[in-house]
Amino acid sequence: MLDGMTTPRDPVGPGLAALAGLLADETRAGFLLTLLDGRASTAGELARQAGVAPSTASEHLGKLVAGGLLAEERQGRHRYVRLADAGVAQLVEDLAAQVAPGAAERPRTLREAAAGSAMARGRTCYDHLAGRLGIALTDALTGRGLLRQDTGFALTDAGLRWFEAAGIPLDRTGRRPLARACLDWTERRPHLAGTAGAALCRHALDAGWCVRIGSDRAVKVTPDGERAFAELLGIEATALR
Amino acid sequence: MLDGMTTPRDPVGPGLAALAGLLADETRAGFLLTLLDGRASTAGELARQAGVAPSTASEHLGKLVAGGLLAEERQGRHRYVRLADAGVAQLVEDLAAQVAPGAAERPRTLREAAAGSAMARGRTCYDHLAGRLGIALTDALTGRGLLRQDTGFALTDAGLRWFEAAGIPLDRTGRRPLARACLDWTERRPHLAGTAGAALCRHALDAGWCVRIGSDRAVKVTPDGERAFAELLGIEATALR
DNA sequence: CGGACACTTCGGCGCTCACCGAACGATGGC
DNA sequence: GCCATCGTTCGGTGAGCGCCGAAGTGTCCG
């Protein structure tokens, strides 16, 4: 750099580079992907999963928290961290979606293939459902005229009534959009995110329509869930497998 | 890193970090922000604006092109580069929006304040209109029932008819959504992006409703444009200043 | 109160990478 | 054909950063 005599720079440039720098490390990126389900982890847990020393993980977490990407909560001798908000989750999702298309990402080992298959079937994406499950729900909503995708991405009035009838309350007070498209990185198609997507996911888990598999982001549909999805949205059970 | 014995990693992690690494350099971030208007620049021009040696800029451009963020077009001894596609533009926009809220970004010099003011009034954001102008158009469309924002973000049937009546054709064949919300980093509010936003911006420039100011992303509304916006959307001229 | 545990701080190592200047094609104008 | 211009390639340099292990701090439990 020469001096200050250059053309007036965008003030947002350095900030953008600093933010991207937080995501530019493989270990930190792994932390964020691990936390993408919206749940909290401890520092040691993240260190083990990433294969780095606890001291290294501690430094990374410090940077991510300072950068506003993670929120922390100290409980005794534990340090719990989670994504700061839905905006951060969306950002990580967008980046992941941008990178996925190039490499079709074929799995290398059988274990990874099995894990990837479960994830492809159904998983949570921060606070909403993704994978083939998420796509199936989104398609069903769209096919029944409850969600409009041809001119953007929004619930219809019939969609609002459907949520009410299903007993899934929608909080419309916040600034967060009711419906938003989230690009699925395994299906390469948009699925329902936003307040409505979060409410649907929460209700599906609360009502036992879906359960989490292990400690991963993967979820699977229960028999109860198959009945509910068939009854409420006309989804055939075969579409969920 | 120890070896391959660690917990099966997300295959997308390294790719995400690599992509973020491209954005993590201040000079490269500046390039992308400069190109955010969708137009092409030469390598030397970018080098001068960023205040780095031509050789340095050349290396950066090589990385950005290899990473799929920029598309290049060689013409004689010139190397023109531009953003690869709308997805890249959206990504940069999202990152910029994420970073802006933290720092209110008060300008430092009078020149910057003037330039920032013009940008805040109206500008292009890749291929659609942003700034107060973009917000005013989006609000007017919403207020007239042409765009629905309360349950997501989508044009209404009346909106489709409005575009047709205004003589602005909408290409609905591509995979790109017709309407999408793009968060404005000066106004902190969503404005119309996607195919419809691009068509509206293009038409506004073609019809002389707006003209570009200098070589920047900034645009201003012409008297013709004030009349057109008043007639078609009921926007008062004072809202555009 | 002492030991196990979770995390943090610190010093140091090694690698990566942005940067420059100089030399080298390649193109286009005179 | 000659020269200016644009871009690229190449060595070299310096700063930054991710990583570790060792030592230190705070917390919980027996």
XYZ file of C-alpha atoms (C1' of nucleotides) in Angstrom:
542
model
C 0.000 0.000 0.000
C 1.349 3.414 -0.885
C -0.454 5.958 1.284
C -3.803 7.617 1.782
C -3.736 9.327 -1.592
C -5.448 6.494 -3.421
C -9.046 6.665 -4.563
C -11.424 6.826 -1.579
C -12.015 3.221 -0.595
C -15.250 1.587 0.314
C -15.349 1.666 4.117
C -16.984 -1.752 4.078
C -14.070 -3.442 2.327
C -11.854 -4.067 5.356
C -14.795 -5.233 7.389
C -15.832 -7.646 4.694
C -12.328 -9.065 4.479
C -12.149 -9.421 8.255
C -15.475 -11.221 8.379
C -14.466 -13.557 5.557
C -11.178 -14.142 7.332
C -13.073 -15.645 10.226
C -14.572 -18.205 7.857
C -11.372 -18.749 5.910
C -9.862 -21.245 8.302
C -10.746 -24.893 7.898
C -11.036 -25.500 11.625
C -13.251 -22.480 12.234
C -15.401 -23.358 9.227
C -15.809 -26.826 10.695
C -16.931 -25.335 13.997
C -19.590 -23.276 12.266
C -20.842 -26.211 10.227
C -21.038 -28.307 13.361
C -23.043 -25.584 15.068
C -25.295 -25.127 12.063
C -28.058 -27.081 13.756
C -28.539 -24.225 16.183
C -27.616 -26.245 19.254
C -24.788 -25.358 21.601
C -21.517 -27.241 22.042
C -18.703 -27.016 24.519
C -15.233 -25.928 23.522
C -13.711 -29.337 24.196
C -16.327 -31.134 22.155
C -15.612 -28.961 19.162
C -11.882 -29.426 19.597
C -12.231 -33.193 19.593
C -14.431 -33.254 16.519
C -12.077 -30.994 14.627
C -8.979 -32.876 15.721
C -7.131 -29.922 17.224
C -5.735 -29.242 20.693
C -8.064 -27.607 23.218
C -5.812 -24.589 23.306
C -6.167 -24.122 19.579
C -9.924 -24.431 19.735
C -10.047 -21.887 22.527
C -8.242 -19.345 20.389
C -10.566 -19.941 17.469
C -13.651 -19.599 19.610
C -12.347 -16.349 20.993
C -12.079 -14.935 17.493
C -15.479 -16.171 16.399
C -17.161 -14.710 19.468
C -15.309 -11.416 19.119
C -16.390 -11.307 15.484
C -20.023 -11.701 16.447
C -20.513 -15.023 14.712
C -20.908 -17.038 17.894
C -22.693 -16.359 21.164
C -21.218 -17.857 24.299
C -22.670 -18.843 27.584
C -20.446 -19.872 30.454
C -21.698 -22.492 32.829
C -19.271 -23.420 35.520
C -16.163 -24.719 33.947
C -17.872 -25.209 30.593
C -18.014 -22.751 27.736
C -21.040 -23.312 25.583
C -21.120 -21.666 22.165
C -23.773 -21.485 19.471
C -24.417 -19.474 16.334
C -25.144 -15.871 17.240
C -28.401 -15.617 15.277
C -30.313 -16.795 12.226
C -28.443 -14.312 10.066
C -25.147 -16.035 10.737
C -26.716 -19.397 9.972
C -27.999 -18.059 6.698
C -24.592 -16.695 5.815
C -22.883 -20.023 6.409
C -25.604 -21.799 4.459
C -25.209 -19.430 1.546
C -21.472 -19.954 1.447
C -21.870 -23.711 1.665
C -24.426 -23.645 -1.133
C -22.084 -21.592 -3.263
C -19.244 -24.053 -2.857
C -21.213 -27.306 -3.220
C -22.191 -27.142 -6.905
C -18.640 -27.281 -8.194
C -17.671 -30.472 -6.422
C -20.372 -33.118 -6.387
C -18.658 -34.258 -3.208
C -18.621 -37.998 -3.551
C -18.032 -39.596 -0.164
C -14.767 -41.431 0.423
C -15.539 -44.112 3.000
C -18.500 -46.305 3.772
C -19.051 -44.607 7.096
C -19.129 -41.220 5.459
C -21.494 -42.545 2.810
C -23.884 -43.822 5.466
C -23.744 -40.605 7.433
C -24.145 -38.575 4.268
C -27.126 -40.639 3.234
C -28.916 -40.007 6.523
C -28.144 -36.322 6.206
C -29.435 -36.272 2.637
C -32.713 -37.856 3.728
C -33.493 -35.309 6.364
C -31.698 -32.889 8.616
C -32.075 -29.594 10.382
C -30.540 -26.489 8.902
C -30.168 -24.163 11.906
C -33.848 -24.109 12.874
C -35.728 -25.551 9.914
C -35.919 -28.849 8.055
C -33.727 -29.577 5.040
C -32.651 -32.506 2.890
C -35.189 -34.562 0.969
C -37.583 -34.138 3.881
C -37.394 -30.376 3.677
C -37.848 -30.476 -0.079
C -40.836 -32.813 0.170
C -42.567 -30.514 2.655
C -41.843 -27.450 0.573
C -43.069 -29.105 -2.612
C -46.231 -30.306 -0.902
C -46.978 -26.844 0.446
C -46.417 -25.379 -2.986
C -48.493 -28.007 -4.782
C -51.431 -27.335 -2.493
C -51.315 -23.607 -3.098
C -50.099 -22.824 0.409
C -46.722 -21.521 -0.659
C -46.010 -19.493 -3.744
C -42.677 -20.043 -5.479
C -43.391 -18.955 -9.040
C -43.176 -15.232 -8.375
C -40.813 -15.229 -5.423
C -41.192 -17.073 -2.152
C -44.120 -16.346 0.147
C -46.943 -18.051 1.981
C -50.408 -17.538 0.522
C -53.448 -16.627 2.549
C -54.459 -20.291 2.356
C -51.010 -21.090 3.734
C -51.567 -18.842 6.731
C -54.847 -20.604 7.414
C -53.162 -24.012 7.059
C -50.614 -23.200 9.760
C -53.382 -22.003 12.028
C -55.481 -25.097 11.375
C -52.514 -27.355 12.052
C -52.014 -25.713 15.423
C -48.655 -24.227 14.534
C -48.585 -20.615 15.722
C -46.577 -18.140 13.664
C -44.921 -15.244 15.419
C -45.314 -12.340 13.022
C -44.023 -9.616 15.298
C -40.288 -9.908 14.672
C -38.335 -8.496 11.761
C -37.514 -11.945 10.487
C -39.384 -12.843 7.288
C -42.199 -15.348 7.613
C -41.034 -17.401 4.642
C -37.639 -17.409 3.032
C -35.963 -19.730 0.529
C -32.900 -21.607 1.740
C -30.920 -23.370 -0.948
C -30.375 -27.001 -0.060
C -26.827 -28.083 -0.746
C -27.598 -31.731 -1.314
C -30.789 -31.307 -3.343
C -29.781 -28.049 -5.040
C -33.326 -26.792 -4.618
C -34.899 -24.210 -2.308
C -36.753 -25.231 0.807
C -38.801 -23.347 3.389
C -36.863 -21.293 5.931
C -37.757 -18.222 7.968
C -40.234 -18.001 10.838
C -42.657 -20.455 9.246
C -39.927 -22.988 8.500
C -38.666 -22.739 12.057
C -42.156 -23.124 13.513
C -42.854 -26.157 11.353
C -39.585 -27.802 12.358
C -40.119 -27.079 16.020
C -43.638 -28.438 15.906
C -42.527 -31.555 14.024
C -39.957 -32.310 16.708
C -42.274 -31.432 19.607
C -45.102 -33.548 18.227
C -42.818 -36.498 17.576
C -43.217 -36.347 13.809
C -39.437 -36.385 13.538
C -36.615 -37.372 15.867
C -32.949 -36.551 15.776
C -30.528 -39.334 14.898
C -27.572 -39.451 17.247
C -25.908 -36.149 17.939
C -25.841 -35.104 14.308
C -28.021 -32.721 12.412
C -29.721 -35.689 10.778
C -33.389 -36.396 11.559
C -35.750 -39.150 10.560
C -39.519 -39.273 10.199
C -41.447 -41.419 12.688
C -44.554 -43.486 11.838
C -46.564 -40.772 13.571
C -44.882 -38.250 11.324
C -45.683 -40.226 8.201
C -49.348 -40.249 9.168
C -49.376 -36.558 9.971
C -47.624 -35.530 6.765
C -49.945 -37.727 4.709
C -53.031 -36.350 6.369
C -52.071 -32.689 6.450
C -50.159 -32.382 3.204
C -50.879 -35.525 1.223
C -47.260 -36.616 1.247
C -46.761 -40.312 0.547
C -44.488 -42.127 2.948
C -42.302 -43.334 0.091
C -41.310 -39.760 -0.672
C -39.672 -39.522 2.732
C -37.300 -42.469 2.378
C -3.752 -32.169 12.051
C -3.052 -35.702 13.178
C -4.214 -37.979 10.378
C -7.325 -39.406 8.753
C -8.462 -41.082 11.956
C -10.400 -38.105 13.238
C -14.183 -37.977 13.200
C -15.519 -37.987 9.625
C -15.411 -34.363 8.560
C -17.940 -32.471 6.577
C -16.625 -32.598 3.027
C -17.859 -29.079 2.502
C -15.679 -27.613 5.238
C -12.445 -27.240 3.293
C -14.293 -25.870 0.312
C -16.070 -23.320 2.462
C -12.805 -22.199 4.004
C -11.186 -21.921 0.583
C -14.047 -19.839 -0.747
C -13.984 -17.572 2.281
C -10.228 -17.290 1.895
C -10.759 -15.677 -1.481
C -12.829 -12.972 0.182
C -10.576 -12.658 3.210
C -8.072 -10.332 1.609
C -8.731 -6.628 1.696
C -7.526 -6.068 -1.834
C -9.584 -8.877 -3.287
C -12.633 -7.764 -1.315
C -12.157 -4.297 -2.766
C -12.081 -5.754 -6.270
C -15.354 -7.534 -5.709
C -17.031 -4.471 -4.251
C -15.856 -2.413 -7.190
C -17.298 -4.979 -9.587
C -20.552 -5.173 -7.651
C -22.302 -3.021 -10.236
C -22.068 -5.894 -12.700
C -19.872 -4.039 -15.151
C -16.444 -5.155 -16.260
C -13.098 -3.562 -15.391
C -9.577 -4.070 -16.630
C -6.859 -5.451 -14.422
C -4.890 -2.223 -14.397
C -7.911 -0.162 -13.460
C -8.587 -2.354 -10.470
C -4.939 -2.245 -9.446
C -4.922 1.543 -9.506
C -8.122 1.846 -7.505
C -6.868 -0.600 -4.914
C -3.436 1.004 -4.715
C -1.412 -2.122 -5.438
C 1.147 -2.984 -8.108
C -0.172 -4.443 -11.370
C 1.662 -7.665 -10.664
C -0.109 -8.044 -7.357
C -3.490 -7.388 -8.919
C -2.775 -9.955 -11.604
C -2.162 -12.624 -9.003
C -5.350 -11.753 -7.161
C -7.417 -11.865 -10.311
C -5.988 -15.252 -11.172
C -7.176 -16.606 -7.864
C -10.615 -15.053 -8.098
C -11.140 -16.415 -11.601
C -9.854 -19.855 -10.639
C -12.238 -19.810 -7.684
C -15.181 -19.112 -9.944
C -15.992 -15.721 -8.469
C -14.981 -13.726 -11.519
C -15.443 -14.299 -15.236
C -12.789 -12.974 -17.559
C -12.821 -11.897 -21.145
C -9.598 -11.099 -22.954
C -9.679 -8.389 -25.559
C -6.338 -7.686 -27.155
C -3.933 -6.659 -24.461
C -6.709 -5.999 -21.975
C -8.122 -8.425 -19.443
C -11.671 -7.573 -18.588
C -13.171 -9.159 -15.494
C -16.646 -9.057 -14.006
C -18.590 -10.973 -11.371
C -19.230 -14.527 -12.540
C -22.989 -14.464 -11.965
C -25.811 -13.116 -9.841
C -25.100 -15.707 -7.162
C -21.669 -14.257 -6.513
C -23.122 -10.775 -6.349
C -25.664 -11.950 -3.812
C -22.970 -13.575 -1.752
C -20.886 -10.414 -1.608
C -23.988 -8.395 -0.813
C -24.928 -10.728 2.019
C -21.472 -10.531 3.523
C -21.443 -6.767 3.238
C -24.862 -6.566 4.865
C -23.675 -8.746 7.710
C -20.713 -6.523 8.415
C -22.376 -3.132 8.040
C -24.661 -3.119 11.100
C -21.776 -3.322 13.531
C -19.993 -0.239 12.281
C -22.294 2.649 11.484
C -19.576 3.644 9.037
C -19.373 7.368 9.490
C -17.483 8.884 6.572
C -14.122 10.504 7.236
C -13.715 13.197 4.605
C -16.033 15.574 2.821
C -15.409 13.870 -0.493
C -16.324 10.529 0.930
C -19.391 12.035 2.569
C -20.544 13.445 -0.772
C -19.891 10.201 -2.590
C -21.593 8.244 0.164
C -24.586 10.533 0.022
C -25.026 9.968 -3.708
C -24.684 6.248 -3.177
C -27.245 6.331 -0.372
C -29.749 8.135 -2.598
C -29.625 5.603 -5.379
C -27.282 3.006 -6.808
C -27.201 -0.255 -8.628
C -26.569 -3.433 -6.720
C -25.228 -5.806 -9.368
C -28.253 -5.628 -11.679
C -31.022 -4.031 -9.650
C -31.679 -0.692 -7.962
C -30.751 -0.073 -4.342
C -30.383 2.794 -1.908
C -33.311 5.071 -1.058
C -34.444 4.779 -4.677
C -34.611 1.001 -4.463
C -36.466 1.187 -1.167
C -38.944 3.740 -2.507
C -39.764 1.540 -5.490
C -40.103 -1.551 -3.331
C -42.330 0.236 -0.839
C -44.513 1.634 -3.610
C -44.943 -1.785 -5.184
C -45.826 -3.239 -1.805
C -48.247 -0.448 -0.910
C -50.141 -0.941 -4.162
C -50.518 -4.665 -3.611
C -48.119 -5.580 -6.398
C -45.506 -7.103 -4.130
C -46.184 -9.132 -1.028
C -43.724 -8.790 1.844
C -45.817 -9.773 4.859
C -45.626 -13.526 4.286
C -42.324 -13.722 2.448
C -41.280 -11.908 -0.688
C -43.150 -12.459 -3.944
C -44.927 -10.581 -6.699
C -48.710 -10.836 -6.678
C -50.823 -11.552 -9.743
C -51.557 -7.838 -9.880
C -47.799 -7.306 -9.822
C -47.330 -9.553 -12.838
C -49.947 -7.545 -14.695
C -48.298 -4.283 -13.694
C -44.984 -5.291 -15.218
C -46.744 -6.325 -18.394
C -48.710 -3.102 -18.570
C -45.562 -1.072 -18.014
C -43.941 -2.797 -20.972
C -41.283 -4.494 -18.882
C -40.998 -8.125 -19.996
C -40.118 -10.706 -17.355
C -38.124 -13.736 -18.361
C -39.622 -16.563 -16.322
C -37.731 -19.405 -17.949
C -34.506 -19.337 -15.950
C -33.917 -20.862 -12.557
C -33.423 -17.453 -11.015
C -36.326 -16.386 -8.775
C -38.589 -13.702 -10.122
C -38.510 -11.706 -6.906
C -35.985 -11.910 -4.115
C -35.241 -9.674 -1.146
C -31.834 -8.037 -1.071
C -30.884 -6.378 2.197
C -29.778 -2.820 1.645
C -26.709 -1.971 3.650
C -27.391 1.745 3.916
C -31.121 1.562 4.564
C -31.053 -1.736 6.454
C -34.270 -2.746 4.718
C -35.037 -5.229 1.946
C -35.494 -4.128 -1.625
C -36.510 -5.891 -4.823
C -33.898 -8.119 -6.465
C -34.149 -11.150 -8.722
C -35.358 -11.233 -12.316
C -38.013 -8.592 -11.731
C -35.599 -6.253 -9.981
C -33.103 -6.637 -12.793
C -35.748 -6.039 -15.457
C -37.002 -2.940 -13.678
C -33.482 -1.541 -13.325
C -32.624 -2.281 -16.929
C -35.824 -0.672 -18.160
C -35.291 2.377 -15.955
C -31.847 2.908 -17.442
C -32.947 2.167 -21.024
C -35.935 4.472 -20.803
C -33.866 7.278 -19.303
C -35.672 7.210 -15.960
C -32.284 6.981 -14.252
C -28.744 7.721 -15.318
C -25.452 6.642 -13.849
C -23.355 9.270 -12.077
C -19.730 9.122 -13.114
C -18.151 5.725 -13.157
C -19.542 4.752 -9.791
C -22.438 2.527 -8.893
C -24.444 5.644 -8.015
C -27.464 6.595 -10.131
C -29.847 9.533 -10.077
C -33.439 9.942 -11.166
C -34.122 12.185 -14.181
C -37.164 14.465 -14.548
C -38.563 11.862 -16.961
C -38.047 9.269 -14.286
C -39.831 11.344 -11.671
C -42.845 11.634 -13.950
C -42.808 7.919 -14.759
C -42.489 6.825 -11.140
C -45.261 9.218 -10.110
C -47.576 8.028 -12.833
C -46.919 4.291 -12.581
C -46.404 3.902 -8.848
C -47.608 7.115 -7.268
C -44.198 7.959 -5.886
C -43.735 11.614 -4.995
C -40.594 13.243 -6.315
C -39.601 14.344 -2.828
C -39.221 10.713 -1.790
C -36.435 10.310 -4.315
C -34.173 13.099 -3.073
C -8.943 -29.685 51.196
C -6.989 -32.009 47.351
C -7.456 -33.884 42.934
C -9.824 -34.205 38.480
C -11.523 -31.543 34.885
C -12.486 -27.679 31.394
C -10.603 -24.029 29.629
C -7.070 -20.204 28.907
C -2.595 -17.994 28.330
C 1.982 -17.964 26.629
C 6.211 -18.869 23.986
C 7.788 -20.727 20.006
C 7.806 -23.093 15.578
C 6.827 -23.414 10.705
C 4.130 -22.419 6.913
C 1.424 -19.527 4.009
C 0.685 -15.506 1.569
C 0.416 -10.562 0.066
C 3.502 -7.542 -1.722
C 7.065 -5.497 -4.660
C 10.446 -4.723 -8.494
C 12.511 -6.421 -12.444
C 12.419 -8.992 -16.458
C 9.587 -10.936 -19.999
C 5.716 -11.759 -23.771
C 1.927 -9.628 -26.406
C -0.714 -6.248 -28.431
C -1.682 -2.010 -30.904
C -0.433 2.644 -32.677
C 2.750 5.585 -35.329
C 9.675 -1.907 -37.607
C 9.775 0.695 -33.222
C 8.009 2.034 -29.064
C 4.452 2.614 -25.536
C 1.162 0.087 -23.023
C -0.996 -3.839 -20.677
C -0.434 -7.823 -18.530
C 2.213 -11.888 -16.581
C 5.937 -14.488 -14.380
C 9.465 -14.954 -11.059
C 12.576 -14.532 -7.001
C 12.717 -12.520 -2.543
C 11.057 -10.486 1.742
C 8.396 -9.712 5.678
C 4.307 -10.181 8.313
C 0.632 -12.881 9.942
C -1.348 -16.919 11.631
C -2.510 -21.753 12.885
C -0.708 -25.091 15.623
C 1.220 -27.299 19.700
C 2.744 -28.312 24.574
C 3.426 -26.558 29.050
C 2.014 -23.923 32.657
C -1.725 -21.364 34.906
C -6.718 -20.253 36.447
C -11.127 -21.313 37.850
C -14.789 -24.892 38.961
C -16.806 -28.991 40.668
C -16.739 -33.140 43.533
C -15.454 -36.437 46.850
